[in-house]
PDB file of C-alpha atoms in Angstrom:
ATOM      1  CA  MET A 141     121.358 102.749 124.109  1.00 41.00           C
ATOM      2  CA  GLU A 142     121.258 105.299 121.260  1.00 54.00           C
ATOM      3  CA  SER A 143     118.263 105.045 118.975  1.00 71.00           C
ATOM      4  CA  ARG A 144     118.851 104.042 115.379  1.00 86.00           C
ATOM      5  CA  SER A 145     117.685 105.554 112.136  1.00 92.00           C
ATOM      6  CA  LEU A 146     114.044 104.831 111.504  1.00 93.00           C
ATOM      7  CA  PHE A 147     115.118 103.217 108.220  1.00 95.00           C
ATOM      8  CA  GLU A 148     117.667 100.800 109.727  1.00 93.00           C
ATOM      9  CA  THR A 149     114.897  98.318 110.480  1.00 89.00           C
ATOM     10  CA  VAL A 150     113.554  98.743 106.939  1.00 93.00           C
ATOM     11  CA  PHE A 151     116.884  98.015 105.235  1.00 94.00           C
ATOM     12  CA  GLY A 152     117.985  95.469 107.852  1.00 92.00           C
ATOM     13  CA  PRO A 153     121.500  94.048 107.248  1.00 93.00           C
ATOM     14  CA  ASP A 154     121.805  96.159 104.070  1.00 94.00           C
ATOM     15  CA  TRP A 155     121.842  99.385 106.095  1.00 95.00           C
ATOM     16  CA  ALA A 156     125.608  99.179 106.607  1.00 94.00           C
ATOM     17  CA  SER A 157     126.086  98.664 102.847  1.00 95.00           C
ATOM     18  CA  LEU A 158     124.195 101.792 101.805  1.00 96.00           C
ATOM     19  CA  PRO A 159     126.408 104.445 100.174  1.00 95.00           C
ATOM     20  CA  PRO A 160     127.257 107.151 102.780  1.00 95.00           C
ATOM     21  CA  VAL A 161     125.120 109.816 101.100  1.00 97.00           C
ATOM     22  CA  LEU A 162     122.045 107.574 101.252  1.00 97.00           C
ATOM     23  CA  ARG A 163     122.642 106.734 104.925  1.00 95.00           C
ATOM     24  CA  ARG A 164     122.724 110.495 105.569  1.00 96.00           C
ATOM     25  CA  ARG A 165     119.616 110.981 103.448  1.00 97.00           C
ATOM     26  CA  TYR A 166     117.764 108.479 105.682  1.00 97.00           C
ATOM     27  CA  ALA A 167     119.461 109.559 108.934  1.00 95.00           C
ATOM     28  CA  PRO A 168     116.533 110.684 111.177  1.00 95.00           C
ATOM     29  CA  ARG A 169     116.382 108.470 114.255  1.00 93.00           C
ATOM     30  CA  ALA A 170     113.207 106.884 115.513  1.00 89.00           C
ATOM     31  CA  GLY A 171     111.548 109.077 118.138  1.00 91.00           C
ATOM     32  CA  SER A 172     113.840 112.049 117.497  1.00 93.00           C
ATOM     33  CA  ARG A 173     113.381 115.446 115.864  1.00 94.00           C
ATOM     34  CA  ASP A 174     116.431 114.958 113.627  1.00 96.00           C
ATOM     35  CA  LEU A 175     116.389 116.897 110.374  1.00 97.00           C
ATOM     36  CA  VAL A 176     117.835 116.166 106.925  1.00 98.00           C
ATOM     37  CA  LEU A 177     117.673 119.050 104.448  1.00 98.00           C
ATOM     38  CA  LEU A 178     117.873 118.176 100.749  1.00 98.00           C
ATOM     39  CA  LYS A 179     118.217 120.676  97.920  1.00 98.00           C
ATOM     40  CA  GLY A 180     118.020 119.888  94.224  1.00 98.00           C
ATOM     41  CA  ALA A 181     116.047 120.126  91.014  1.00 98.00           C
ATOM     42  CA  LEU A 182     113.624 117.865  89.184  1.00 98.00           C
ATOM     43  CA  THR A 183     112.394 117.526  85.638  1.00 98.00           C
ATOM     44  CA  ILE A 184     108.661 116.759  85.814  1.00 97.00           C
ATOM     45  CA  THR A 185     106.722 115.215  82.918  1.00 98.00           C
ATOM     46  CA  MET A 186     103.099 114.149  82.453  1.00 97.00           C
ATOM     47  CA  ALA A 187     101.115 112.410  79.761  1.00 97.00           C
ATOM     48  CA  PRO A 188      99.139 115.099  77.861  1.00 95.00           C
ATOM     49  CA  TRP A 189      95.750 113.772  78.980  1.00 94.00           C
ATOM     50  CA  PHE A 190      96.925 113.474  82.586  1.00 94.00           C
ATOM     51  CA  GLU A 191      98.149 117.069  82.541  1.00 94.00           C
ATOM     52  CA  LYS A 192      94.545 118.151  81.922  1.00 93.00           C
ATOM     53  CA  LEU A 193      93.755 116.794  85.393  1.00 92.00           C
ATOM     54  CA  ALA A 194      96.145 119.307  87.014  1.00 92.00           C
ATOM     55  CA  PRO A 195      93.347 121.049  89.011  1.00 92.00           C
ATOM     56  CA  LEU A 196      92.382 117.718  90.600  1.00 89.00           C
ATOM     57  CA  ILE A 197      96.024 116.855  91.290  1.00 90.00           C
ATOM     58  CA  LYS A 198      96.432 120.226  92.995  1.00 88.00           C
ATOM     59  CA  LEU A 199      93.403 119.579  95.211  1.00 87.00           C
ATOM     60  CA  SER A 200      94.957 116.286  96.345  1.00 84.00           C
ATOM     61  CA  ARG A 201      98.007 118.201  97.680  1.00 83.00           C
ATOM     62  CA  THR A 202     100.288 115.395  96.526  1.00 87.00           C
ATOM     63  CA  LEU A 203     102.070 115.284  93.153  1.00 92.00           C
ATOM     64  CA  ALA A 204     103.319 118.568  91.707  1.00 94.00           C
ATOM     65  CA  PRO A 205     100.500 119.568  89.277  1.00 94.00           C
ATOM     66  CA  PHE A 206     102.751 121.029  86.564  1.00 95.00           C
ATOM     67  CA  THR A 207     105.607 120.100  84.239  1.00 95.00           C
ATOM     68  CA  GLY A 208     109.002 121.658  83.618  1.00 95.00           C
ATOM     69  CA  GLU A 209     112.746 121.137  83.595  1.00 96.00           C
ATOM     70  CA  ASN A 210     115.100 121.770  86.500  1.00 96.00           C
ATOM     71  CA  ILE A 211     112.338 122.730  88.928  1.00 97.00           C
ATOM     72  CA  PRO A 212     114.027 123.791  92.217  1.00 98.00           C
ATOM     73  CA  VAL A 213     112.951 121.565  95.116  1.00 98.00           C
ATOM     74  CA  VAL A 214     113.719 121.743  98.839  1.00 98.00           C
ATOM     75  CA  ILE A 215     112.953 118.703 101.007  1.00 98.00           C
ATOM     76  CA  ARG A 216     112.812 118.633 104.797  1.00 98.00           C
ATOM     77  CA  PHE A 217     112.990 115.042 106.021  1.00 97.00           C
ATOM     78  CA  SER A 218     112.566 115.019 109.788  1.00 96.00           C
ATOM     79  CA  GLY A 219     111.905 112.651 112.648  1.00 94.00           C
ATOM     80  CA  GLU A 220     108.878 112.884 114.875  1.00 92.00           C
ATOM     81  CA  ALA A 221     109.515 113.145 118.621  1.00 91.00           C
ATOM     82  CA  GLY A 222     108.200 110.164 120.548  1.00 89.00           C
ATOM     83  CA  ALA A 223     107.055 108.255 117.460  1.00 91.00           C
ATOM     84  CA  GLU A 224     108.434 105.882 114.849  1.00 92.00           C
ATOM     85  CA  ALA A 225     107.666 108.248 112.007  1.00 95.00           C
ATOM     86  CA  CYS A 226     109.234 110.723 109.585  1.00 96.00           C
ATOM     87  CA  ASP A 227     107.777 113.919 108.185  1.00 97.00           C
ATOM     88  CA  PHE A 228     108.435 114.230 104.429  1.00 97.00           C
ATOM     89  CA  ASP A 229     107.964 117.881 103.424  1.00 97.00           C
ATOM     90  CA  ARG A 230     108.666 118.902  99.808  1.00 97.00           C
ATOM     91  CA  SER A 231     108.526 122.431  98.367  1.00 97.00           C
ATOM     92  CA  PHE A 232     108.514 122.835  94.560  1.00 96.00           C
ATOM     93  CA  LEU A 233     109.207 126.271  93.046  1.00 95.00           C
ATOM     94  CA  ARG A 234     106.821 126.523  90.097  1.00 91.00           C
ATOM     95  CA  PRO A 235     107.881 128.176  86.818  1.00 87.00           C
ATOM     96  CA  ASP A 236     105.426 131.001  87.620  1.00 90.00           C
ATOM     97  CA  GLY A 237     107.220 131.723  90.909  1.00 91.00           C
ATOM     98  CA  ARG A 238     104.629 130.164  93.208  1.00 93.00           C
ATOM     99  CA  THR A 239     105.420 127.275  95.544  1.00 95.00           C
ATOM    100  CA  HIS A 240     103.706 123.890  95.604  1.00 94.00           C
ATOM    101  CA  ARG A 241     104.032 121.997  98.880  1.00 94.00           C
ATOM    102  CA  PHE A 242     103.603 118.239  99.252  1.00 94.00           C
ATOM    103  CA  ARG A 243     103.780 116.965 102.821  1.00 95.00           C
ATOM    104  CA  SER A 244     103.340 113.352 103.943  1.00 96.00           C
ATOM    105  CA  ARG A 245     104.198 111.089 106.877  1.00 96.00           C
ATOM    106  CA  LEU A 246     106.156 107.816 106.774  1.00 97.00           C
ATOM    107  CA  THR A 247     105.922 104.948 109.254  1.00 96.00           C
ATOM    108  CA  PRO A 248     107.470 101.432 109.155  1.00 93.00           C
ATOM    109  CA  TYR A 249     105.275  98.567 107.968  1.00 92.00           C
ATOM    110  CA  PHE A 250     106.426  94.956 108.077  1.00 84.00           C
ATOM    111  CA  SER A 251     110.163  94.293 107.831  1.00 85.00           C
ATOM    112  CA  ASP A 252     111.188  96.119 104.647  1.00 91.00           C
ATOM    113  CA  GLU A 253     108.234  98.405 103.977  1.00 95.00           C
ATOM    114  CA  MET A 254     107.014 101.897 104.802  1.00 97.00           C
ATOM    115  CA  VAL A 255     103.535 103.382 104.659  1.00 97.00           C
ATOM    116  CA  GLU A 256     103.275 106.957 103.408  1.00 97.00           C
ATOM    117  CA  TYR A 257     100.186 108.800 104.645  1.00 97.00           C
ATOM    118  CA  MET A 258      98.952 111.347 102.104  1.00 95.00           C
ATOM    119  CA  PRO A 259      97.098 114.631 102.739  1.00 92.00           C
ATOM    120  CA  ALA A 260      94.111 113.349 100.734  1.00 89.00           C
ATOM    121  CA  GLY A 261      93.376 110.693 103.371  1.00 91.00           C
ATOM    122  CA  PHE A 262      94.758 107.540 101.753  1.00 94.00           C
ATOM    123  CA  ALA A 263      98.167 105.893 102.147  1.00 96.00           C
ATOM    124  CA  TRP A 264     100.751 104.291  99.896  1.00 96.00           C
ATOM    125  CA  ARG A 265     102.631 101.126 100.845  1.00 97.00           C
ATOM    126  CA  ALA A 266     106.134 100.537  99.429  1.00 97.00           C
ATOM    127  CA  SER A 267     109.166  98.328  99.988  1.00 97.00           C
ATOM    128  CA  TYR A 268     112.727  99.690 100.217  1.00 96.00           C
ATOM    129  CA  ARG A 269     115.519  97.464  98.977  1.00 95.00           C
ATOM    130  CA  LEU A 270     119.221  97.913  98.252  1.00 95.00           C
ATOM    131  CA  ASP A 271     119.939  96.850  94.676  1.00 91.00           C
ATOM    132  CA  GLY A 272     123.657  97.230  94.024  1.00 86.00           C
ATOM    133  CA  ALA A 273     124.487 100.928  94.471  1.00 85.00           C
ATOM    134  CA  ARG A 274     120.888 102.101  94.380  1.00 94.00           C
ATOM    135  CA  ILE A 275     117.750 101.929  96.474  1.00 97.00           C
ATOM    136  CA  ALA A 276     114.707 100.461  94.731  1.00 97.00           C
ATOM    137  CA  ILE A 277     111.364 101.666  96.093  1.00 97.00           C
ATOM    138  CA  SER A 278     108.611  99.341  94.901  1.00 97.00           C
ATOM    139  CA  HIS A 279     104.833  99.715  94.908  1.00 97.00           C
ATOM    140  CA  ARG A 280     102.928  97.444  97.299  1.00 96.00           C
ATOM    141  CA  GLY A 281      99.484  99.011  97.029  1.00 96.00           C
ATOM    142  CA  TYR A 282      97.201 101.741  98.352  1.00 96.00           C
ATOM    143  CA  LEU A 283      95.611 101.699 101.794  1.00 96.00           C
ATOM    144  CA  LEU A 284      92.780 103.396 103.648  1.00 95.00           C
ATOM    145  CA  PRO A 285      93.520 104.294 107.289  1.00 95.00           C
ATOM    146  CA  LEU A 286      90.287 103.605 109.166  1.00 93.00           C
ATOM    147  CA  PHE A 287      89.668 103.166 112.907  1.00 89.00           C
ATOM    148  CA  GLY A 288      93.325 102.377 113.569  1.00 86.00           C
ATOM    149  CA  ARG A 289      93.560  99.826 110.768  1.00 92.00           C
ATOM    150  CA  LEU A 290      94.966  99.927 107.225  1.00 95.00           C
ATOM    151  CA  LEU A 291      92.523  98.546 104.686  1.00 96.00           C
ATOM    152  CA  PRO A 292      93.692  97.648 101.144  1.00 95.00           C
ATOM    153  CA  LEU A 293      92.312  99.867  98.382  1.00 94.00           C
ATOM    154  CA  PRO A 294      91.943  98.409  94.843  1.00 91.00           C
ATOM    155  CA  PHE A 295      93.229 101.614  93.248  1.00 89.00           C
ATOM    156  CA  ASP A 296      96.110 100.302  91.114  1.00 92.00           C
ATOM    157  CA  HIS A 297      93.974 100.378  87.960  1.00 90.00           C
ATOM    158  CA  LEU A 298      92.777 103.884  88.782  1.00 88.00           C
ATOM    159  CA  PHE A 299      95.915 105.656  90.013  1.00 90.00           C
ATOM    160  CA  GLY A 300      98.623 103.357  88.623  1.00 94.00           C
ATOM    161  CA  ARG A 301     101.677 101.874  90.311  1.00 96.00           C
ATOM    162  CA  VAL A 302     104.417 104.082  91.717  1.00 96.00           C
ATOM    163  CA  GLU A 303     108.029 102.978  91.282  1.00 97.00           C
ATOM    164  CA  ALA A 304     111.097 104.969  92.361  1.00 98.00           C
ATOM    165  CA  GLU A 305     114.838 104.651  92.844  1.00 98.00           C
ATOM    166  CA  GLU A 306     117.702 106.602  94.365  1.00 98.00           C
ATOM    167  CA  GLU A 307     121.365 106.203  93.450  1.00 97.00           C
ATOM    168  CA  ALA A 308     124.491 107.736  94.975  1.00 97.00           C
ATOM    169  CA  ILE A 309     126.625 110.072  92.867  1.00 96.00           C
ATOM    170  CA  ASP A 310     129.221 110.968  95.507  1.00 95.00           C
ATOM    171  CA  GLU A 311     129.338 111.551  99.278  1.00 94.00           C
ATOM    172  CA  ASP A 312     126.972 114.535  99.119  1.00 96.00           C
ATOM    173  CA  ARG A 313     124.779 113.988  96.048  1.00 98.00           C
ATOM    174  CA  PHE A 314     122.358 111.377  94.777  1.00 98.00           C
ATOM    175  CA  ARG A 315     120.073 111.087  91.775  1.00 98.00           C
ATOM    176  CA  MET A 316     116.484 110.012  91.982  1.00 98.00           C
ATOM    177  CA  LYS A 317     113.602 109.182  89.683  1.00 97.00           C
ATOM    178  CA  MET A 318     109.967 108.286  90.159  1.00 98.00           C
ATOM    179  CA  ARG A 319     107.373 107.005  87.691  1.00 97.00           C
ATOM    180  CA  VAL A 320     103.630 106.432  87.896  1.00 97.00           C
ATOM    181  CA  LEU A 321     102.802 103.504  85.604  1.00 97.00           C
ATOM    182  CA  HIS A 322      99.178 102.992  84.625  1.00 96.00           C
ATOM    183  CA  PRO A 323      98.188  99.448  83.539  1.00 94.00           C
ATOM    184  CA  TRP A 324      96.409 100.761  80.413  1.00 94.00           C
ATOM    185  CA  PHE A 325      98.177 104.018  79.548  1.00 95.00           C
ATOM    186  CA  GLY A 326     101.781 103.300  80.549  1.00 96.00           C
ATOM    187  CA  GLU A 327     103.847 106.056  82.146  1.00 97.00           C
ATOM    188  CA  ILE A 328     101.539 108.942  83.030  1.00 97.00           C
ATOM    189  CA  TYR A 329     103.758 110.955  85.415  1.00 97.00           C
ATOM    190  CA  SER A 330     107.445 111.083  86.238  1.00 98.00           C
ATOM    191  CA  TYR A 331     110.178 113.137  87.785  1.00 96.00           C
ATOM    192  CA  ARG A 332     113.933 112.782  87.792  1.00 98.00           C
ATOM    193  CA  GLY A 333     116.826 114.856  89.065  1.00 98.00           C
ATOM    194  CA  GLU A 334     119.665 115.261  91.534  1.00 98.00           C
ATOM    195  CA  PHE A 335     119.771 116.283  95.180  1.00 98.00           C
ATOM    196  CA  THR A 336     122.445 117.398  97.609  1.00 98.00           C
ATOM    197  CA  VAL A 337     122.309 116.557 101.309  1.00 98.00           C
ATOM    198  CA  ALA A 338     122.672 120.172 102.435  1.00 98.00           C
ATOM    199  CA  ARG A 339     122.358 119.649 106.183  1.00 97.00           C
ATOM    200  CA  VAL A 340     121.941 116.893 108.760  1.00 96.00           C
ATOM    201  CA  GLU A 341     120.908 117.909 112.299  1.00 95.00           C
ATOM    202  CA  ARG A 342     120.671 115.584 115.284  1.00 91.00           C
ATOM    203  CA  VAL A 343     118.080 116.896 117.739  1.00 87.00           C
ATOM    204  CA  GLU A 344     117.593 115.100 121.041  1.00 71.00           C
TER     205      GLU A 344
END
């Protein structure tokens, strides 16, 4: 029996209703080395006070620690052989010509959720849900991987909540946006833009 996309179990019955471009975007099969290559551009904004923390953001090797419009971004979204996991590798071309790389790992968690393991040692838990023609990615909290367990971290009031969505434009393109919402300061970080599914490779 052919393995299914890692995200089929996350979306459940809604998988068949996803727009074709979003099914391709989430195509890597569980246990495979399938690759999806995305190319696009993002407009990145930060609250002025948050932008002053750019050196710390850079050390975390997560969010792009700079702002700008139409920042070129290449994403490699690939399966992991022998595991129910996806490698999420983003490369941002900075306005000064340097590249910022943000790499994380996604694994299923409960029926409609994924856990994203960050380079800084913590993880982010989120649900994925089809809402009309778009995918809503909703914050479910931060976690600490420790001795094979995932322990809840009370970091919402420190880091804020992360909310994102992706919406199909046509069979090859989709738009996306992400916001970090702090309970006291409102939106402190965001990006938005469009991506093209440039290549999908099935690797046994």
